[in-house]
């Protein structure tokens, strides 16, 4: 009888350990995915190198909206200023957040709500010799 209780207790402990392990997996994945991005964007003077091949127009790169025209390259955080969805779509001359329909012009200004604030802009440098493009994160 005592042996049976011990065995049952052991099984319950195993089940709880298994359940905790199972719940930990999505939490760790979420932390790795979002935490990595947060650490990258909130760190001090740091830069992200993009190489030299940035196409004309709008492109999306690891949390940034990059806009290259004849005279300049601009970089904005692709996080919508409404509730933080990733902006990954462009229609005409507007960036579109597909969560609730906010739109931003190519200067990062909100032109259609619900978002009212502009996208966060970052400084972009291009090395004259190598053509290397770097986003400076403050
Ligand atoms: Fe972009 Fe709501 S999060 S419109």
Coordinates of C-alpha atoms and ligand atoms in Angstrom, one line a residue:
X1 CA 0.0 0.0 0.0
X2 CA 2.7 2.4 1.0
X3 CA 4.6 1.4 -2.1
X4 CA 1.6 2.2 -4.2
X5 CA 1.2 5.7 -2.6
X6 CA 4.9 6.4 -3.2
X7 CA 4.5 5.3 -6.8
X8 CA 1.4 7.5 -7.3
X9 CA 3.1 10.5 -5.7
X10 CA 6.1 10.0 -7.9
X11 CA 3.8 9.9 -11.0
X12 CA 2.1 13.1 -10.0
X13 CA 5.4 14.8 -9.6
X14 CA 6.5 13.6 -13.0
X15 CA 3.3 14.9 -14.5
X16 CA 3.8 18.4 -12.9
X17 CA 7.4 18.5 -14.0
X18 CA 6.3 17.5 -17.5
X19 CA 3.6 20.2 -17.5
X20 CA 6.0 22.9 -16.3
X21 CA 8.5 21.9 -19.0
X22 CA 5.8 22.0 -21.6
X23 CA 4.6 25.5 -20.6
X24 CA 8.2 26.7 -20.4
X25 CA 8.9 26.0 -24.1
X26 CA 6.5 28.7 -25.5
X27 CA 7.6 31.2 -22.8
X28 CA 11.3 30.7 -23.7
X29 CA 10.5 31.0 -27.4
X30 CA 8.6 34.2 -26.9
X31 CA 11.4 35.6 -24.8
X32 CA 14.0 34.7 -27.4
X33 CA 12.0 36.2 -30.2
X34 CA 10.8 39.4 -28.6
X35 CA 13.7 39.8 -26.1
X36 CA 16.3 39.7 -28.9
X37 CA 14.5 42.5 -30.8
X38 CA 14.0 44.6 -27.7
X39 CA 17.6 44.3 -26.7
X40 CA 18.7 45.2 -30.1
X41 CA 16.4 48.3 -30.4
X42 CA 16.9 49.6 -26.9
X43 CA 20.6 49.2 -26.6
X44 CA 23.0 52.2 -26.7
X45 CA 25.0 53.3 -29.7
X46 CA 24.8 50.3 -31.8
X47 CA 24.4 49.7 -35.5
X48 CA 23.0 47.2 -37.9
X49 CA 24.8 46.6 -41.1
X50 CA 22.8 45.9 -44.2
X51 CA 25.5 45.5 -46.8
X52 CA 25.3 47.7 -49.9
X53 CA 22.5 46.3 -51.9
X54 CA 19.4 48.1 -50.8
X55 CA 16.7 48.3 -53.5
X56 CA 15.0 51.6 -54.5
X57 CA 11.7 52.1 -52.8
X58 CA 10.4 50.4 -49.7
X59 CA 11.9 47.3 -48.2
X60 CA 11.6 45.5 -44.9
X61 CA 14.5 44.3 -42.9
X62 CA 14.6 42.8 -39.4
X63 CA 12.2 45.2 -37.7
X64 CA 12.9 48.2 -39.9
X65 CA 11.1 49.8 -42.8
X66 CA 13.8 51.1 -45.2
X67 CA 13.0 53.7 -47.8
X68 CA 15.5 54.4 -50.5
X69 CA 14.9 57.2 -53.0
X70 CA 17.2 58.9 -55.4
X71 CA 18.7 61.2 -52.7
X72 CA 18.4 59.4 -49.4
X73 CA 17.9 56.3 -47.3
X74 CA 15.5 56.5 -44.3
X75 CA 14.9 53.8 -41.7
X76 CA 11.9 53.5 -39.4
X77 CA 11.0 51.0 -36.8
X78 CA 8.4 48.8 -38.4
X79 CA 6.4 48.7 -35.1
X80 CA 3.1 50.4 -35.6
X81 CA 2.6 53.2 -33.1
X82 CA -1.0 52.2 -32.4
X83 CA -0.6 48.8 -30.7
X84 CA 2.8 47.6 -32.0
X85 CA 2.0 45.3 -34.9
X86 CA 4.7 44.8 -37.4
X87 CA 4.2 46.8 -40.5
X88 CA 5.0 44.7 -43.6
X89 CA 2.9 46.1 -46.3
X90 CA 3.1 49.1 -48.7
X91 CA 0.3 50.3 -50.9
X92 CA 1.2 53.1 -53.3
X93 CA 3.0 55.7 -51.2
X94 CA 1.7 54.5 -47.8
X95 CA 2.9 51.9 -45.3
X96 CA -0.1 49.9 -44.1
X97 CA -0.5 48.2 -40.7
X98 CA -2.7 45.2 -41.3
X99 CA -3.9 44.9 -37.7
X100 CA -6.3 47.9 -37.5
X101 CA -5.7 49.7 -40.8
X102 CA -3.3 52.6 -39.8
X103 CA -1.4 54.1 -42.6
X104 CA 1.9 56.0 -42.6
X105 CA 3.4 58.2 -45.4
X106 CA 6.9 57.5 -46.6
X107 CA 8.3 60.0 -44.1
X108 CA 6.8 57.9 -41.3
X109 CA 3.9 60.2 -40.4
X110 CA 0.6 58.7 -39.5
X111 CA -1.9 59.7 -42.2
X112 CA -4.8 57.4 -41.2
X113 CA -5.7 56.2 -37.7
X114 CA -6.1 54.7 -35.3
X115 CA -2.3 55.4 -35.0
X116 CA -1.6 59.1 -34.4
X117 CA 2.1 59.1 -33.8
X118 CA 4.8 58.9 -36.4
X119 CA 7.0 55.8 -36.8
X120 CA 10.3 56.0 -34.9
X121 CA 13.1 57.1 -37.2
X122 CA 16.7 56.0 -37.1
X123 CA 19.8 57.6 -38.6
X124 CA 21.2 55.8 -41.6
X125 CA 24.7 56.0 -42.9
X126 CA 26.2 54.8 -46.1
X127 CA 29.9 54.4 -46.4
X128 CA 31.0 56.3 -49.5
X129 CA 33.8 53.8 -50.3
X130 CA 32.2 50.4 -49.7
X131 CA 28.5 51.4 -50.1
X132 CA 27.9 49.6 -46.8
X133 CA 24.6 50.8 -45.2
X134 CA 24.3 51.1 -41.4
X135 CA 21.3 51.9 -39.2
X136 CA 22.4 53.7 -36.1
X137 CA 20.3 52.7 -33.1
X138 CA 20.2 55.1 -30.2
Ligands
LIG1 FE1 -1.3 49.1 -36.2 FE2 -3.4 48.9 -34.6 S1 -1.4 48.1 -34.3 S2 -3.2 49.9 -36.5

